[in-house]
Short mmCIF file of C-alpha atoms in Angstrom, two decimals:
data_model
loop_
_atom_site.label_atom_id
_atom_site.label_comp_id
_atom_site.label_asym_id
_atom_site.label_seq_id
_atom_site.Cartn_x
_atom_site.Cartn_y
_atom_site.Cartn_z
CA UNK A 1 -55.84 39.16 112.48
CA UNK A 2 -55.24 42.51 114.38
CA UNK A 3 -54.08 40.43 117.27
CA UNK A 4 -51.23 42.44 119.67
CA UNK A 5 -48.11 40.57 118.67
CA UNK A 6 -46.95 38.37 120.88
CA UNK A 7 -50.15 37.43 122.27
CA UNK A 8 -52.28 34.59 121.34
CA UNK A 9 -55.19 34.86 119.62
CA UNK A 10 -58.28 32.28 119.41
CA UNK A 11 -56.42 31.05 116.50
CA UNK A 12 -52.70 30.72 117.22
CA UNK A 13 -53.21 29.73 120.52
CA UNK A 14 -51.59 26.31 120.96
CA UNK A 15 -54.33 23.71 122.54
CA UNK A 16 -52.46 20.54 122.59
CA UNK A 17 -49.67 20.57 125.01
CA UNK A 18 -50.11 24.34 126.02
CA UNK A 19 -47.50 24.17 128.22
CA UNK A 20 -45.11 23.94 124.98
CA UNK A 21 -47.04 27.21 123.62
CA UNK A 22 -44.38 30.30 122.97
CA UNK A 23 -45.55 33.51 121.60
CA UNK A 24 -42.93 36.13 121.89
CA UNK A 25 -41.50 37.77 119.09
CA UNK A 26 -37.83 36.82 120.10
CA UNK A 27 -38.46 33.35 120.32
CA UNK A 28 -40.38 32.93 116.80
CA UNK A 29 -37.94 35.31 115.39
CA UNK A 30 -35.19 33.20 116.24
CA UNK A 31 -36.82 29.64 114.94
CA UNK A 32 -37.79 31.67 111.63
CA UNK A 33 -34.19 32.74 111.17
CA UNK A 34 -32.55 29.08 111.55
CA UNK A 35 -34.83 27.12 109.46
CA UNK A 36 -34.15 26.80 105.61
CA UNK A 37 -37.46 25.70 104.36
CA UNK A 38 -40.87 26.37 104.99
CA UNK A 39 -44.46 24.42 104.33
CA UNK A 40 -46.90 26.35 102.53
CA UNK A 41 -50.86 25.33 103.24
CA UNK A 42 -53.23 26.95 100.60
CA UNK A 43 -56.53 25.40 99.40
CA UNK A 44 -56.66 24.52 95.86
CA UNK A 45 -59.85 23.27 93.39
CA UNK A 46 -62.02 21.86 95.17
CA UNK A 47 -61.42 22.66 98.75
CA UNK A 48 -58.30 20.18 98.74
CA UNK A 49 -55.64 21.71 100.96
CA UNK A 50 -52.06 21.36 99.88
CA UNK A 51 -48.68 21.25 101.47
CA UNK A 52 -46.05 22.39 99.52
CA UNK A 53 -42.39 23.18 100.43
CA UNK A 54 -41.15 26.88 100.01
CA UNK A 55 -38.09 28.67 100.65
CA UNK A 56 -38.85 31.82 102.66
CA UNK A 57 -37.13 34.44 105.06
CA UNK A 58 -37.87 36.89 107.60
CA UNK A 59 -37.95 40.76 106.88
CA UNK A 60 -39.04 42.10 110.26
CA UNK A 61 -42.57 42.01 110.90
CA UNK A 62 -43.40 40.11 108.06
CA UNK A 63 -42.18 36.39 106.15
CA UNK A 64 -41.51 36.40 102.27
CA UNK A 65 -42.07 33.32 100.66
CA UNK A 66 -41.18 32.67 97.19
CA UNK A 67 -42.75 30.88 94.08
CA UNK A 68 -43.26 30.72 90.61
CA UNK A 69 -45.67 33.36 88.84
CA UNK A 70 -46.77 29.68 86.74
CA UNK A 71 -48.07 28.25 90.14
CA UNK A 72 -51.64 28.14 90.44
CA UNK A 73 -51.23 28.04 94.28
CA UNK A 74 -49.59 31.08 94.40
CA UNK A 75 -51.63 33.03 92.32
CA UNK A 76 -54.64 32.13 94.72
CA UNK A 77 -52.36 33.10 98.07
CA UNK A 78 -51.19 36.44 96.12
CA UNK A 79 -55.37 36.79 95.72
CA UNK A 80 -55.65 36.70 99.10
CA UNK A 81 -56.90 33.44 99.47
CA UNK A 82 -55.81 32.34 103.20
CA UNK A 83 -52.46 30.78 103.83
CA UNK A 84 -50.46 29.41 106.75
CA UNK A 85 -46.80 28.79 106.52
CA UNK A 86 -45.05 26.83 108.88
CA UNK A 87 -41.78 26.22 109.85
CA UNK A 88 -40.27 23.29 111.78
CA UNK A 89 -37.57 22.46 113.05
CA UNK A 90 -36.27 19.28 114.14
CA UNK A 91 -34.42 18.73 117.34
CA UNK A 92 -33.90 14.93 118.46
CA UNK A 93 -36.03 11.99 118.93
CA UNK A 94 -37.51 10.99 122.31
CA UNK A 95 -37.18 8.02 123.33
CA UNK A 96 -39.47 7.23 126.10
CA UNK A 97 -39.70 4.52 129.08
CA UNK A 98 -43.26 3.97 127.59
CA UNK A 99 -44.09 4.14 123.55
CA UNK A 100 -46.85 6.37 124.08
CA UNK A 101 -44.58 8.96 126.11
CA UNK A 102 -41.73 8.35 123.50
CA UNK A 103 -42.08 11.62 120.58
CA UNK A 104 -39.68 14.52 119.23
CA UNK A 105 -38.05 17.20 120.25
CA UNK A 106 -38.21 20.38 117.57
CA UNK A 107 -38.95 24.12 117.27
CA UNK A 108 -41.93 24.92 115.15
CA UNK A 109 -43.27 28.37 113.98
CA UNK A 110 -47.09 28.94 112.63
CA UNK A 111 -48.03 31.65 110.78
CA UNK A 112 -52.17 32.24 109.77
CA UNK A 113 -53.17 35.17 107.60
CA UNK A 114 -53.41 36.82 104.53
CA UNK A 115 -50.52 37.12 102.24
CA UNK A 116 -50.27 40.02 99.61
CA UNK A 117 -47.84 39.77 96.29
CA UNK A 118 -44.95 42.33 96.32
CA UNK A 119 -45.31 43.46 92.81
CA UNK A 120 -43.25 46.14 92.07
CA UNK A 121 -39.31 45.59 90.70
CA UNK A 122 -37.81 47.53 93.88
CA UNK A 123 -40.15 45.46 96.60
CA UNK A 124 -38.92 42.25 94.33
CA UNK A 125 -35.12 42.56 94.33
CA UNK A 126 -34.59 43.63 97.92
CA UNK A 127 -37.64 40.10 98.73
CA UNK A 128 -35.25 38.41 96.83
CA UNK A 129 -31.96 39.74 98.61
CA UNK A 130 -34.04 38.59 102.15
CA UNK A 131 -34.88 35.31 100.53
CA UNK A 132 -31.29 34.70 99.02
CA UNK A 133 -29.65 35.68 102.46
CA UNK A 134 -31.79 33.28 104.23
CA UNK A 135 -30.64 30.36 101.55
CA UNK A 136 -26.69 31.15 101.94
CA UNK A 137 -25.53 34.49 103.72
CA UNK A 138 -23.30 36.60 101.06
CA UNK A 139 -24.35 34.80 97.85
CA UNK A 140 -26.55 37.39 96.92
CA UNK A 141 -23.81 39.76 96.40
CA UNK A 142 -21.56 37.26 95.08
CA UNK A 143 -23.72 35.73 91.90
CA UNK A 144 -24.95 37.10 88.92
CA UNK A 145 -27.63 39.93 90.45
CA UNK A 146 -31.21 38.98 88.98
CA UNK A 147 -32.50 40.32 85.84
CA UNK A 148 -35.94 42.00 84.87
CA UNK A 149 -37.01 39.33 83.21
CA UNK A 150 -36.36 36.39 86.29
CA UNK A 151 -37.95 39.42 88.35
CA UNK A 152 -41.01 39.15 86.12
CA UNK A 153 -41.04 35.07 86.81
CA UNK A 154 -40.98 35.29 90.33
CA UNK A 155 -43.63 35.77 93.09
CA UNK A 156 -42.60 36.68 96.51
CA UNK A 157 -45.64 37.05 98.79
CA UNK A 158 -45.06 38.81 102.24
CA UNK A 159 -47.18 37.11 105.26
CA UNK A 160 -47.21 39.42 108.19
CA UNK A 161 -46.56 38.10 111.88
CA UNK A 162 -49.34 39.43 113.28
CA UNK A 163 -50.75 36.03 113.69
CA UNK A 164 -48.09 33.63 114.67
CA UNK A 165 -47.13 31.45 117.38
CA UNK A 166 -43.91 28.69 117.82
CA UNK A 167 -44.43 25.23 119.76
CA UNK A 168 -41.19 23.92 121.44
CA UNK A 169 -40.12 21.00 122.98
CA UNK A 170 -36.68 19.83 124.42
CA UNK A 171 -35.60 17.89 126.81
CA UNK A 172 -35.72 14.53 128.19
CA UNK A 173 -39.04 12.44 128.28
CA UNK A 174 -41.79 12.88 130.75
CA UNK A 175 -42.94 9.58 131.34
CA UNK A 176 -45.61 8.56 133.48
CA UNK A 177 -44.53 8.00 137.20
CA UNK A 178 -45.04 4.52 137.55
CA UNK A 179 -42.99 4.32 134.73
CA UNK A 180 -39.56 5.63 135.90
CA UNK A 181 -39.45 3.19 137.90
CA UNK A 182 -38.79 -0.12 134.86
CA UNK A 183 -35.52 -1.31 133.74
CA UNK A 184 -35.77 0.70 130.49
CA UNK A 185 -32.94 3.13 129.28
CA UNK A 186 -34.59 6.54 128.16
CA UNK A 187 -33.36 9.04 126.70
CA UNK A 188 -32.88 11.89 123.48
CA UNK A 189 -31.31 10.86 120.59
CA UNK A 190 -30.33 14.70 119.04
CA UNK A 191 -30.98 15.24 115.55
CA UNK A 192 -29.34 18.82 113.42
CA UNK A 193 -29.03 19.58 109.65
CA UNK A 194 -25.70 19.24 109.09
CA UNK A 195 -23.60 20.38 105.89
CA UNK A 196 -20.86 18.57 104.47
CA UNK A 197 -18.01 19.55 102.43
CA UNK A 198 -18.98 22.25 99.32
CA UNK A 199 -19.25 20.24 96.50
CA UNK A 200 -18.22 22.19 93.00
CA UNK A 201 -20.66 21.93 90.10
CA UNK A 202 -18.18 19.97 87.68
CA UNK A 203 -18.08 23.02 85.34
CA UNK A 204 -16.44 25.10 87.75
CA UNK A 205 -12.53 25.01 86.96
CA UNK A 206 -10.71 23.47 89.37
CA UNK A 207 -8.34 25.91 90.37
CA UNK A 208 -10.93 28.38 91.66
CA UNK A 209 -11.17 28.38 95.17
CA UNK A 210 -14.58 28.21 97.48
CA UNK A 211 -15.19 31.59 98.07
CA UNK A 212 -15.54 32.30 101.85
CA UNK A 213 -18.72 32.73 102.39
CA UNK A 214 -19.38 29.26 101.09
CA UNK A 215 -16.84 27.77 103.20
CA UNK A 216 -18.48 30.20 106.29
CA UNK A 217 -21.82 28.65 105.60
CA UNK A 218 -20.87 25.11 105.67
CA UNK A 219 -18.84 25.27 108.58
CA UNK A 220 -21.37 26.93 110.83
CA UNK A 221 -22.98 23.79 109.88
CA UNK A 222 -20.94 21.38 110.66
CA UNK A 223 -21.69 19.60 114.04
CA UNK B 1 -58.95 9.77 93.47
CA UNK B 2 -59.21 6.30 92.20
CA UNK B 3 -56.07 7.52 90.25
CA UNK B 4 -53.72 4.24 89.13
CA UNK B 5 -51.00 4.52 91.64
CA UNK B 6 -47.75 5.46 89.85
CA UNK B 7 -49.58 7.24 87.41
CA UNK B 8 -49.86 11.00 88.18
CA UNK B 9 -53.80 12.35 88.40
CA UNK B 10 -54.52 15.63 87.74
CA UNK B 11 -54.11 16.88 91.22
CA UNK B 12 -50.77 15.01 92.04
CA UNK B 13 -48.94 16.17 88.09
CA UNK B 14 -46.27 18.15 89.24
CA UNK B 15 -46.81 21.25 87.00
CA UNK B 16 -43.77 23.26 88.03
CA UNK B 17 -40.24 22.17 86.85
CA UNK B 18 -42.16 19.32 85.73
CA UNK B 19 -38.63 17.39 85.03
CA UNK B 20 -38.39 16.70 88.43
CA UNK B 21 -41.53 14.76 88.82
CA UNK B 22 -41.60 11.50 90.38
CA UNK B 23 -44.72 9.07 90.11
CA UNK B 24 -43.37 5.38 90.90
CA UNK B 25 -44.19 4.11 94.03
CA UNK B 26 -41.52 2.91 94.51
CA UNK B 27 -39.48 6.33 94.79
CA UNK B 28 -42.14 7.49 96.73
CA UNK B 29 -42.02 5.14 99.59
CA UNK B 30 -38.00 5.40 99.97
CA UNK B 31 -38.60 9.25 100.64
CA UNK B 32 -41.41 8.37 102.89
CA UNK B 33 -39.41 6.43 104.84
CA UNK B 34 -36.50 7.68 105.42
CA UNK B 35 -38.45 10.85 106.90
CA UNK B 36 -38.82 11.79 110.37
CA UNK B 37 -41.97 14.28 109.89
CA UNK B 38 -44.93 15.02 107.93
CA UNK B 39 -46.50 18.74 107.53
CA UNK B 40 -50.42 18.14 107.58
CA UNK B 41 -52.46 20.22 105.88
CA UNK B 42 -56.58 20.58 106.94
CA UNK B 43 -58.64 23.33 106.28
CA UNK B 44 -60.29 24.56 110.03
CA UNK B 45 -63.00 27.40 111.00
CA UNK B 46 -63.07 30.08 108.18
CA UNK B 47 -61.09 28.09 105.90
CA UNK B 48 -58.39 28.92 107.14
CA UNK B 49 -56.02 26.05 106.12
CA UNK B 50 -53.58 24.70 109.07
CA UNK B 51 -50.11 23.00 108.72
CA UNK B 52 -49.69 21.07 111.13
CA UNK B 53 -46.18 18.97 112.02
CA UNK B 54 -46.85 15.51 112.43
CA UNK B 55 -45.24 12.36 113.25
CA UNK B 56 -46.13 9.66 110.43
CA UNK B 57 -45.71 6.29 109.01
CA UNK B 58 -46.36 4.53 106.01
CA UNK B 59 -47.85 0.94 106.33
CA UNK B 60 -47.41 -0.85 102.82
CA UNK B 61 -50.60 1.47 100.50
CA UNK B 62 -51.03 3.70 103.35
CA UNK B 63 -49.58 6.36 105.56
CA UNK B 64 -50.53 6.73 109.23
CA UNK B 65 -50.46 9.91 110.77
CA UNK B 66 -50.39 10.58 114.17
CA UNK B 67 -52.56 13.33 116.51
CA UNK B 68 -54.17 13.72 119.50
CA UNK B 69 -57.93 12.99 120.00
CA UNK B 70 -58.61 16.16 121.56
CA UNK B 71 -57.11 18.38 118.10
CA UNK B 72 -60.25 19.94 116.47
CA UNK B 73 -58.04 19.71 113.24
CA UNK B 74 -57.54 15.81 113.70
CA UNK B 75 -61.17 15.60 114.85
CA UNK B 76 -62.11 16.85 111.14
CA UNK B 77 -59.70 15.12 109.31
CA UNK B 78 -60.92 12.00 110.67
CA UNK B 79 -64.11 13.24 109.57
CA UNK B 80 -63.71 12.80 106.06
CA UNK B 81 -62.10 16.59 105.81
CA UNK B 82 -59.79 16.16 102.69
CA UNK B 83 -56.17 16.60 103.26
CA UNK B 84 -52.46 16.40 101.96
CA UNK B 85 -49.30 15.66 104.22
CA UNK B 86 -46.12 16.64 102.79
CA UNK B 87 -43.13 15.16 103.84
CA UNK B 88 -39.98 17.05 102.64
CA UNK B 89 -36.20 15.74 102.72
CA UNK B 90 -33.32 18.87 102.55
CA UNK B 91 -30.10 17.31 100.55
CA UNK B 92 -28.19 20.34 100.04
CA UNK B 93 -28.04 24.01 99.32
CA UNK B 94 -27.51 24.44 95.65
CA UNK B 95 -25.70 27.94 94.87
CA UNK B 96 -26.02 28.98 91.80
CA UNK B 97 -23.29 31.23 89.13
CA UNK B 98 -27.24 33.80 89.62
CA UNK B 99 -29.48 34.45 92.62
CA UNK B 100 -32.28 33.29 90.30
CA UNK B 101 -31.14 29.94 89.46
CA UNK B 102 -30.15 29.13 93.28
CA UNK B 103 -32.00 26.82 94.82
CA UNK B 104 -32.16 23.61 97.17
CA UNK B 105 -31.61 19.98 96.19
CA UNK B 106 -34.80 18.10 98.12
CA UNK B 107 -36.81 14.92 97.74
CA UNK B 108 -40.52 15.73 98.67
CA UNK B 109 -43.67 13.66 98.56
CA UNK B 110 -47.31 15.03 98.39
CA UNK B 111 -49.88 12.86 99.66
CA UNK B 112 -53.61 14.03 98.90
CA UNK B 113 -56.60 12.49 99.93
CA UNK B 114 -59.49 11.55 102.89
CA UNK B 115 -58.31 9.78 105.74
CA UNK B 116 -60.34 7.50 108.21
CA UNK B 117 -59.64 7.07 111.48
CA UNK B 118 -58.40 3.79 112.81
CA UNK B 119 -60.72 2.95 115.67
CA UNK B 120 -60.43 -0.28 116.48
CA UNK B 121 -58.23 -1.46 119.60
CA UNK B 122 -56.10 -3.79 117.95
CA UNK B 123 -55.97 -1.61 114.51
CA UNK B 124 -54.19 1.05 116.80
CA UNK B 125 -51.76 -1.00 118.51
CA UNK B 126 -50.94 -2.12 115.01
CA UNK B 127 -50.55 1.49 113.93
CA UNK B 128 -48.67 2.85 116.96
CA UNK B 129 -45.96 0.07 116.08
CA UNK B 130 -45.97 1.43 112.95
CA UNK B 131 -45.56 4.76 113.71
CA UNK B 132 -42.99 3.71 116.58
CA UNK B 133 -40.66 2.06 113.87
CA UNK B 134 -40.43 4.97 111.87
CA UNK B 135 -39.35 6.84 114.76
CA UNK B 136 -36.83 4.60 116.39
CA UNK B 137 -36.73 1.16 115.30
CA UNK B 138 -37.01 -1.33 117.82
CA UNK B 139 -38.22 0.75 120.21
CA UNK B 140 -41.98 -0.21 120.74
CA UNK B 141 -41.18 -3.97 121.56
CA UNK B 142 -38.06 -2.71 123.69
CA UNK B 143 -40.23 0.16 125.51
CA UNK B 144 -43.66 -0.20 127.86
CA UNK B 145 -46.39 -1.22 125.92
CA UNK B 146 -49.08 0.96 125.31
CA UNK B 147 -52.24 0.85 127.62
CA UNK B 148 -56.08 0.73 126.71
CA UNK B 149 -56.31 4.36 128.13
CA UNK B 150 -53.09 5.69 126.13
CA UNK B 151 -54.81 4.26 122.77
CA UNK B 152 -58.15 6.01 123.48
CA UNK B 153 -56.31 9.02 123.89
CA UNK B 154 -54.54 8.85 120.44
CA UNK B 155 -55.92 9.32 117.01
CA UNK B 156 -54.97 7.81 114.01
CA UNK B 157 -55.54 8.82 110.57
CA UNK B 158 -54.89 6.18 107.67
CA UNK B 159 -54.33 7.97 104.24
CA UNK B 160 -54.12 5.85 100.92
CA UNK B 161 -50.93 6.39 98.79
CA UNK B 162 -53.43 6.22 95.59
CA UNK B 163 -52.83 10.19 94.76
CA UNK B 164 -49.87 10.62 95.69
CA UNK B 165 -46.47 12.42 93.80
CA UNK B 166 -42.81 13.09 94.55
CA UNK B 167 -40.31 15.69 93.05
CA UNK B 168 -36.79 15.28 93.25
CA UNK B 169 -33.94 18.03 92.69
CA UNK B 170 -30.66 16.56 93.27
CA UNK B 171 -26.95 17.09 91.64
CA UNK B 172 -25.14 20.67 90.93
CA UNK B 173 -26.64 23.89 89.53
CA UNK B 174 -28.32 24.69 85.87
CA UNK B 175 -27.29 27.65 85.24
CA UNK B 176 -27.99 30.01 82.18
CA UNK B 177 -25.88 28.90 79.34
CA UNK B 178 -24.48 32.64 79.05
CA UNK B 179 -23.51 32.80 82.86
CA UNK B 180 -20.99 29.60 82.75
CA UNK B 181 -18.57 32.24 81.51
CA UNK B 182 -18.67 34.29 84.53
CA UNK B 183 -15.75 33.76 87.13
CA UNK B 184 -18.19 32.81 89.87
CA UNK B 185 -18.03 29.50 92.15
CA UNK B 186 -20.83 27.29 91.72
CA UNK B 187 -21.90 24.24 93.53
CA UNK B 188 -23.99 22.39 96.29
CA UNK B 189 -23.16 22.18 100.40
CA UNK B 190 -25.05 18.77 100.95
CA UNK B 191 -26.92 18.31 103.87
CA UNK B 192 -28.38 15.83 106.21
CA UNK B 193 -30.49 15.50 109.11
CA UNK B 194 -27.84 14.12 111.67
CA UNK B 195 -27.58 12.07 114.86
CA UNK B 196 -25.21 13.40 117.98
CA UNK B 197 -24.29 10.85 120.75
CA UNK B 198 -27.20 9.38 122.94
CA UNK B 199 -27.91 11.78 125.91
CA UNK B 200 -29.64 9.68 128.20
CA UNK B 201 -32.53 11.16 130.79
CA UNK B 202 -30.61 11.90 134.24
CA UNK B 203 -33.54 9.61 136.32
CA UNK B 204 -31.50 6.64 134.40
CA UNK B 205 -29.03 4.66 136.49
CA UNK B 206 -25.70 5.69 135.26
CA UNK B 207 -24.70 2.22 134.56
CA UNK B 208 -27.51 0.98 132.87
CA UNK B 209 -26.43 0.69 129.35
CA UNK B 210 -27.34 2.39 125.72
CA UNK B 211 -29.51 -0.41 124.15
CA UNK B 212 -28.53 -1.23 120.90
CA UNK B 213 -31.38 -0.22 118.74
CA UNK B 214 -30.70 3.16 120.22
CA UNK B 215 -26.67 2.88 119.20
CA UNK B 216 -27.48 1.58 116.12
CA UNK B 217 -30.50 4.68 115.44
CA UNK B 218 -27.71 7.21 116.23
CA UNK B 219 -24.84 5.24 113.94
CA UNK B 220 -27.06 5.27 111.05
CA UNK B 221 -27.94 8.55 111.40
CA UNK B 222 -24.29 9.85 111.87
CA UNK B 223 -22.50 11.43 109.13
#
């Protein structure tokens, strides 16, 4: 912790395939902002880590992540207990003149540190707001605003970026010299989460339209 | 550990929205493989716990997990180091008639447990196809077969299924019964990890062809 963002520290450095290393602010911000869910490492009982799958979203310097008050898993990370959140993003598949050389192509953000609960109803509805407009721009403003009580049953812990670092790789393969030289095609398959067309919960009637920032958020998604 | 598989130990129970807990193996292994990536979770110096993107397989009661042999993190999960990979499926966006009840539709499996490394020559040419078909089928007996040097340069890590869970949130919103009256839009925007066209590395000859299992990867994977 403490390190000057956008430098390395011992830590976040990235020791397997450094040359894919990216620490600038820009560059994680960017990966942070795209990506729609994060995975959450905190130990549990016993020293067992766990992996679980979190929405989150960036407000500045720092990610929110958001849980359930019930979660055991929380409650330890809003103790303090150590966390790491990352985010990946998946790219294409690489398919290589070799199967050792063959891999994927993504964006991935890792963030180490210590996150603290944000506790107070103010701190909670505008976490919530970042966390909403991370989910589907505009729909905060557009639903039902929360209530004190679904305040109380949320936790939204705030991870600073004081200790993060992305991994990227694109492009076509690198395959061993020798290699280049065989009959084999090689290439990048791409991969992108795509939406498809809004689908209205049956209960909704059916003269009322998509509202437009629905229809916005599916079509930026649409490849 | 030791747990029956398909019953849910006291580690794997999914305690949160507990509705959406799935313990058969056999809904388990469809979400397993139809992933691309794993998160690992290991705990490394300070316990500070590390999530790690991984590539990963599952071969019949175990998943394989791919790393390098120079990652201290692989290094002490091969140790014995317990660990959980994650492996998390995004289906749609689910927006909700209130921020609170928004949420994503996902299929998600948590895999806890020690994992040994797979040491033996032929044990990781057996696991690299493995591995390989997850990725792109067909491409390890299509592509240059792995070398003596390339397999003492990779690690594998074979984790039993026995404690393992899933959780499932699929179909339109639950909102609060008051909030159905309200003349807000509800519903889901789907989404899936999609395919583009083939973009084949520039060193290949500009008539050599797509090969098939690469077409077929890509048509599969189209929306």
């Amino acid at each position: 912790m403490g390190a000057v963002m956008g430098a390395p520290t011992r830590r976040t450095r990235v020791r397997r395939e450094p040359e894919y290393g990216v620490y600038d602010r820009a560059a994680i911000d960017a990966i942070l902002d795209e990506g729609l869910v994060g995975h959450l490492g905190v130990i549990g009982d016993g020293g067992q880590p766990f992996v679980l799958p979190v929405g989150y979203g960036r407000d500045g310097d720092d990610v929110l992540v958001h849980g359930s008050t019930a979660s055991r898993l929380f409650r330890a990370a809003a103790a303090g207990a150590p966390v790491c959140l990352t985010v990946t993003l998946l790219d294409g598949v690489v398919l290589a003149r070799s199967t050792f050389s063959s891999t994927m192509n993504y964006r991935s953000v890792v963030v180490l540190g210590t996150a603290t609960a944000v506790t107070d109803e103010a701190g909670k509805l505008a976490a919530l707001r970042c966390l909403s407009e991370r989910l589907a721009p505009g729909h905060f403003d557009y639903s039902r605003a929360p209530l004190p009580q679904e305040l109380k049953a949320t936790t939204v812990l705030r991870l600073p970026l004081t200790e993060a670092s992305a991994k990227v790789r694109r492009g076509p393969p690198h395959d061993e010299a020798d290699d280049y030289d065989l009959p084999i095609w090689a290439g990048v398959v791409p991969l992108a989460l795509t939406a498809g067309q809004p689908e209205p919960d049956p209960a909704v009637p059916p003269d009322r339209p998509t509202p437009p920032h629905v229809r916005e958020w599916a079509r930026r998604r649409t490849r």
